[in-house]
Coordinates of C-alpha atoms (C1' of nucleotides) in Angstrom, one line a residue:
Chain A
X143 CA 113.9 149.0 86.4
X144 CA 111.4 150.8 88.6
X145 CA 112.5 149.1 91.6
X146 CA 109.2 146.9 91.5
X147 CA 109.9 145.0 88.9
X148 CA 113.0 143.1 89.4
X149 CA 115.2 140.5 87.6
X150 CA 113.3 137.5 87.5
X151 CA 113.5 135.2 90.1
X152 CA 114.4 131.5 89.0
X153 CA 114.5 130.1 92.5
X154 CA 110.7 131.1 93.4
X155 CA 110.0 130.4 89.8
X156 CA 110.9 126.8 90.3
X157 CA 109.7 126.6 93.9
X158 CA 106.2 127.7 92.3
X159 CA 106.3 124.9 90.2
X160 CA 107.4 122.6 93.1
X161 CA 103.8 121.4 94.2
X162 CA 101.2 119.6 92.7
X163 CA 98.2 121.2 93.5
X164 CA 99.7 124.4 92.1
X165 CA 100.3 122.3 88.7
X166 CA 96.9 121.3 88.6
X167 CA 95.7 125.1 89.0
X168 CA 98.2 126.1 86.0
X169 CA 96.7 123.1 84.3
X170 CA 93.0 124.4 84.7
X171 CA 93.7 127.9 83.8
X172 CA 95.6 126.6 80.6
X173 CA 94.7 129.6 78.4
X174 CA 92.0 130.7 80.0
X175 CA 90.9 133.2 82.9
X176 CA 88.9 130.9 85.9
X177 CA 87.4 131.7 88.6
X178 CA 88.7 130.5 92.4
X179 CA 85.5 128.8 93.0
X180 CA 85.9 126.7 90.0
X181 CA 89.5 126.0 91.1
X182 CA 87.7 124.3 94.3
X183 CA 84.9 122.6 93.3
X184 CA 87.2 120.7 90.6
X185 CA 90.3 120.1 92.9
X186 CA 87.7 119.5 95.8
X187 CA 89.1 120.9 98.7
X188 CA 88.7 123.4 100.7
X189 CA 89.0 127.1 99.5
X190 CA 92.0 128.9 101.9
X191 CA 94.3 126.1 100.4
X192 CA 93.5 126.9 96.7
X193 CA 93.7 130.7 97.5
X194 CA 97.2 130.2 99.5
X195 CA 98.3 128.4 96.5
X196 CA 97.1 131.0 94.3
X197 CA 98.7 133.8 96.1
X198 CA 102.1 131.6 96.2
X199 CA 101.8 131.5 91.9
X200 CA 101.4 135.6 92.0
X201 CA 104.2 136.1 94.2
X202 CA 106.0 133.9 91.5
X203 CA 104.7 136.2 88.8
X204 CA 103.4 133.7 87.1
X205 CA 99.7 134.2 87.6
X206 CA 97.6 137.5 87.4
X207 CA 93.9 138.5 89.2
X208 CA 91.3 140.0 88.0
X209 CA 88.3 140.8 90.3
X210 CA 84.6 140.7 88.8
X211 CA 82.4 142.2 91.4
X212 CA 83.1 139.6 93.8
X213 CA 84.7 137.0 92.2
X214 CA 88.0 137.0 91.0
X215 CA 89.3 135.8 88.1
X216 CA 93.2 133.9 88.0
X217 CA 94.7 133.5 84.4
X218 CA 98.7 133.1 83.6
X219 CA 100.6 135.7 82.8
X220 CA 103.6 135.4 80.1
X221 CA 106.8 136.0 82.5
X222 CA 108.8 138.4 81.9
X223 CA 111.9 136.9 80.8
X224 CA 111.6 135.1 77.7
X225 CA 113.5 131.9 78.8
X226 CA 111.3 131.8 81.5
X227 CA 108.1 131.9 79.6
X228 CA 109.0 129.3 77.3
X229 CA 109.5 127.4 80.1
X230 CA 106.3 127.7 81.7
X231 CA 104.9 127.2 78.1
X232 CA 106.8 123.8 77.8
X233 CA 105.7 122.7 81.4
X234 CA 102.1 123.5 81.1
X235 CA 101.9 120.9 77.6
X236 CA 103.8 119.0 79.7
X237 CA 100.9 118.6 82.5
X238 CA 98.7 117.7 80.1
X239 CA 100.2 114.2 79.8
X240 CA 99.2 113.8 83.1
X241 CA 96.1 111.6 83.8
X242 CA 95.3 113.8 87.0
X243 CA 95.3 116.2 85.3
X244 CA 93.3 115.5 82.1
X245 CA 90.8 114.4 84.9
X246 CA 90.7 117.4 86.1
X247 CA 90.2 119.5 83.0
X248 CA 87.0 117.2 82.1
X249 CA 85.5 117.8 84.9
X250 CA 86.1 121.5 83.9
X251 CA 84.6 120.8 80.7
X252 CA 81.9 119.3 82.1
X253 CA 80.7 121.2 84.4
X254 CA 81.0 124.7 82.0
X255 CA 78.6 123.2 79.6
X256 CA 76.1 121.8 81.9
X257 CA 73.3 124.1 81.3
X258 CA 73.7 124.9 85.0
X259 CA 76.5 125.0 87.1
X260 CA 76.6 122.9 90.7
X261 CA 74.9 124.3 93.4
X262 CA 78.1 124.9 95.2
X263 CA 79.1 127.4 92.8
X264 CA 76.0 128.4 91.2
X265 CA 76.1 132.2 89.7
X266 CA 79.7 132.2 88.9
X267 CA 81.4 133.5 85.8
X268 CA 82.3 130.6 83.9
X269 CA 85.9 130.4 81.7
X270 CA 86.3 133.1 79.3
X271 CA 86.2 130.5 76.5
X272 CA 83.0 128.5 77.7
X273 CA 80.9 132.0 77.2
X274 CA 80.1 131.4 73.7
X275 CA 78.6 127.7 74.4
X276 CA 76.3 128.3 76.7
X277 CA 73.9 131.4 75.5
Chain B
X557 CA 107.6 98.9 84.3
X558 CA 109.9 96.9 86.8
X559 CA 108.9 98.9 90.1
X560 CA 112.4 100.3 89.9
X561 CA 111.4 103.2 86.8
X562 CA 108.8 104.5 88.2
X563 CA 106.9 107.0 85.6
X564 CA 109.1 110.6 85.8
X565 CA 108.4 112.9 89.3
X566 CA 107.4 115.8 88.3
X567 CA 107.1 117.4 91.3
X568 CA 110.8 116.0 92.2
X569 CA 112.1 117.1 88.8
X570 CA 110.6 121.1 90.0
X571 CA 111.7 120.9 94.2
X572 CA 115.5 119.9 92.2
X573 CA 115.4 122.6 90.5
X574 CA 114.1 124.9 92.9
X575 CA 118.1 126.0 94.8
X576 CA 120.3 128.2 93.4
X577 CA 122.8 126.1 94.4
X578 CA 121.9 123.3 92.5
X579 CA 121.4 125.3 89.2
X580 CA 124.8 126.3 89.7
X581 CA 125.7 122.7 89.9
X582 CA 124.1 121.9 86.3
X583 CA 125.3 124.6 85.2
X584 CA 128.8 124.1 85.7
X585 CA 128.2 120.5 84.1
X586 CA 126.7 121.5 81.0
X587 CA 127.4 119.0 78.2
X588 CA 130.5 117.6 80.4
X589 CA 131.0 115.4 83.2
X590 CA 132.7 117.3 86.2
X591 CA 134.2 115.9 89.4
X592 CA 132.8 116.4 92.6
X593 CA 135.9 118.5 93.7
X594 CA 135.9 121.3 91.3
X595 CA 131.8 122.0 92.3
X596 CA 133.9 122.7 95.7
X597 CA 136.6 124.7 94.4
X598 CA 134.5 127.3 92.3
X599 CA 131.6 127.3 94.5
X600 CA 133.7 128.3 97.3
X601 CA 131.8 126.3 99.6
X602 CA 132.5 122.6 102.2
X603 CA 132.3 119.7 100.3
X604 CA 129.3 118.2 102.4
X605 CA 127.1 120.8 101.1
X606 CA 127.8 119.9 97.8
X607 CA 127.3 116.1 98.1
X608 CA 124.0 116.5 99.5
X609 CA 123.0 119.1 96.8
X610 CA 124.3 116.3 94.0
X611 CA 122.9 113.6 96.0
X612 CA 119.4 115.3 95.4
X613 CA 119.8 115.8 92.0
X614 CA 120.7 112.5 91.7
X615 CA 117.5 111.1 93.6
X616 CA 115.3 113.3 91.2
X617 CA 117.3 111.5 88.1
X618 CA 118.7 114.4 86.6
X619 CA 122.6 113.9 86.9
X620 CA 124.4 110.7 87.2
X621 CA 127.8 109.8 88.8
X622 CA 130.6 107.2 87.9
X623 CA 133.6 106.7 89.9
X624 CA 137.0 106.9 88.1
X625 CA 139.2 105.9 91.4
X626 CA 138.7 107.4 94.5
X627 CA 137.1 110.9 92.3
X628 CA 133.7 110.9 91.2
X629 CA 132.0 112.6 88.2
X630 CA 128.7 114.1 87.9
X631 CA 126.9 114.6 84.5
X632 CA 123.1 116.0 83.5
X633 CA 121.7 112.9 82.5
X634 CA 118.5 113.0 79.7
X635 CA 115.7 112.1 81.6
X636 CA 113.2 109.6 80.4
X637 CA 110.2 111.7 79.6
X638 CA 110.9 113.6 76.9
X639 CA 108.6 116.6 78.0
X640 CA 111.0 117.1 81.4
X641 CA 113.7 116.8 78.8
X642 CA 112.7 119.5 76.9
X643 CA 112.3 121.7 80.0
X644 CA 115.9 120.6 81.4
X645 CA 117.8 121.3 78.2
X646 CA 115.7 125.0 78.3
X647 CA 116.7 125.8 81.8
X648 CA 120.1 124.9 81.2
X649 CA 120.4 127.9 78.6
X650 CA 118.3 130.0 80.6
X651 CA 121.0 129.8 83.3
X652 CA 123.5 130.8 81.0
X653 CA 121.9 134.3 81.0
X654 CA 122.7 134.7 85.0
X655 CA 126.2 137.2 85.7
X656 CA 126.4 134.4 88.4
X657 CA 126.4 131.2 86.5
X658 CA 128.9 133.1 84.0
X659 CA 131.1 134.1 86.8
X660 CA 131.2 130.1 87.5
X661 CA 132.0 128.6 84.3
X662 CA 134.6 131.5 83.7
X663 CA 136.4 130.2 86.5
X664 CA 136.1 126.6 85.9
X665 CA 137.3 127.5 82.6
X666 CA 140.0 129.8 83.9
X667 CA 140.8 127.1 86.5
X668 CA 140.9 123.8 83.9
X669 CA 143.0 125.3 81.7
X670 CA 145.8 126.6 83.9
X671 CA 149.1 124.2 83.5
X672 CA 148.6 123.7 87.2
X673 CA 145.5 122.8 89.2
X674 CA 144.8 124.4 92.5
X675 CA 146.6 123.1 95.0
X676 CA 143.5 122.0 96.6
X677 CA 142.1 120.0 93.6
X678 CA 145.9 118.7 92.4
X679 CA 145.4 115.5 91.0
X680 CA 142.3 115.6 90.1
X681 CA 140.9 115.0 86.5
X682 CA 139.7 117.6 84.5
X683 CA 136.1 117.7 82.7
X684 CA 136.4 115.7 79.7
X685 CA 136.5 118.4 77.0
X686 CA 139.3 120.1 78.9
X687 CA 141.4 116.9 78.2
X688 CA 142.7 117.5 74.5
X689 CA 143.6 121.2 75.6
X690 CA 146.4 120.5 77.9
X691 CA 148.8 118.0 76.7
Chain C
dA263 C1' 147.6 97.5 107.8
dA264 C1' 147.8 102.4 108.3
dA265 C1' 147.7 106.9 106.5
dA266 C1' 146.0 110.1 103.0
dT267 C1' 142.5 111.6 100.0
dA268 C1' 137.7 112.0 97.9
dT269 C1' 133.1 111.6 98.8
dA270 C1' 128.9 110.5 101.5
dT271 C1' 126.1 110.6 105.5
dG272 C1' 124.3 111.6 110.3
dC273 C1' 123.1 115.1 113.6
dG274 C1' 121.1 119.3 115.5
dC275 C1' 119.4 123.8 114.3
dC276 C1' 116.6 126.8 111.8
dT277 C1' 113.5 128.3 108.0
dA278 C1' 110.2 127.4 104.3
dC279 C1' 106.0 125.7 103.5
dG280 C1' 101.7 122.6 103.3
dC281 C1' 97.6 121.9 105.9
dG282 C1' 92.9 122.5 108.3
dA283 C1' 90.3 125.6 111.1
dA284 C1' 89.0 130.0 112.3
dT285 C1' 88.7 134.6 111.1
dA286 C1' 89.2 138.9 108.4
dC287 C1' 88.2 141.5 104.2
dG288 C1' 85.6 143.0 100.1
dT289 C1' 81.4 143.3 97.4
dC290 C1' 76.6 142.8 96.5
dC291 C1' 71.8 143.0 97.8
dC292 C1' 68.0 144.0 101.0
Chain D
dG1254 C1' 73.6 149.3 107.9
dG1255 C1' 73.3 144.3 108.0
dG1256 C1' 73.4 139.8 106.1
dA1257 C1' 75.1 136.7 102.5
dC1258 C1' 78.7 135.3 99.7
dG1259 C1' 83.4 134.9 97.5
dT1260 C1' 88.1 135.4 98.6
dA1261 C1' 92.2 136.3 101.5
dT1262 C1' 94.8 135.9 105.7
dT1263 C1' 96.1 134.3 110.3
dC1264 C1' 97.3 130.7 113.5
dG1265 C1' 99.2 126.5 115.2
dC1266 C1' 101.1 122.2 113.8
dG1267 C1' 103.9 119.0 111.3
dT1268 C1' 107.2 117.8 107.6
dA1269 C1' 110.8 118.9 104.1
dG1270 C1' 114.9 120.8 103.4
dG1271 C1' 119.2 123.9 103.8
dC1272 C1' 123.2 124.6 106.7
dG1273 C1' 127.7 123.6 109.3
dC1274 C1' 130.1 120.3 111.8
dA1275 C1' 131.5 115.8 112.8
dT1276 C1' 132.0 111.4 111.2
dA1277 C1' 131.6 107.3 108.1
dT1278 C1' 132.9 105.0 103.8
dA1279 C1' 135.6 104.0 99.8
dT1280 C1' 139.9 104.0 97.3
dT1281 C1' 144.7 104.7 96.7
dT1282 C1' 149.3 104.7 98.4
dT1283 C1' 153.1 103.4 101.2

DNA sequence: AAAATATATGCGCCTACGCGAATACGTCCC
DNA sequence: GGGACGTATTCGCGTAGGCGCATATATTTT
């Protein structure tokens, strides 16, 4: 009630969820905090789009930064409103029925425990939860 | 698998979703079926407007219609993937939470259960579980 | 058949938004 | 400070979609 944080807002809630490529972000992060550059090397495009899309997702509230020197870490952030989070919960199981999108998170796999990552992206941070795997 | 079913749209499923105007629509029709001009009459709005809203939600296979003479009702229909499903039946209660969406179904409520109909909906039938309650 | 009623659709206008390309911003390293 | 690198933003363009208004379609009634 400090005149930041207002009600929820189911319309730009559901308009965040309204595009594909945003899906396939939410899908990527899944539990975990990535890194933009990981977000375009998978999705393999260029980087303004994923960082417009990524900007659109905060504005929802549904995603939170963190920077790292100078990369910046996107991870999802339980909304608010409990109806709301449960249904971002159910819609991010959901994606993973998808075959896109299971595509997309082997690749993610793949390239985190490759003893090095692709030239393109070569001293970032991987995932929080690939840390442990690769010394 | 017959080219007509396609697998569900997600992204469809999300864009139909994404209008105030059409979660005020599902809202209204909860567990009943409700005719076109009663959408008109609480929403306080041209009848075009609604069509086209319900037309979209029908495209995006989330209600369904059937004619009963010239008046036709709309109903949330389950959808096919039961994931989307899931989600619906969770947004549905989450709307029930909005001062809006109450205000709505108080006055279709209010309105169904009058001896007399609006003069601007006379003849019209009521949603079905209003039937048993007035003679 | 013609009128009345309920619903759907076409049209023109305007905004939201997705996109690629260019550019600005922020941080690190020399 | 200057360059390199990662990320964000701006710009111009094209499409989707929301709106009010007019009109078309379908059904019932007379």
């Amino acid at each position: 009630m400090n005149g930041k944080s207002k009600t929820f807002d189911m319309e730009l809630f559901f308009r965040a969820l309204a595009d594909r490529t945003r899906l396939r972000l939410l899908h990527l992060m899944g539990s975990d905090e990535v890194c933009v550059c990981f977000f375009v090397e998978i999705l393999k495009t260029n980087q303004p789009k994923i960082s417009r899309h990524l900007a659109y997702l905060r504005r929802a509230d549904i995603v939170g930064a963190r920077r790292e020197g100078q990369w910046i870490h996107y991870r999802i952030v339980e909304p608010a409103d409990p109806d709301a989070q449960r249904i971002l919960k159910d819609v991010i199981s959901w994606l993973a029925n998808d075959p896109e999108m299971q595509r997309d998170r082997q690749r993610l796999v793949k390239i985190c425990c490759a003893p090095q990552l692709p030239v393109s992206i070569q001293g970032a941070p991987r995932p929080s939860s690939f840390n442990a795997h690769v010394n």
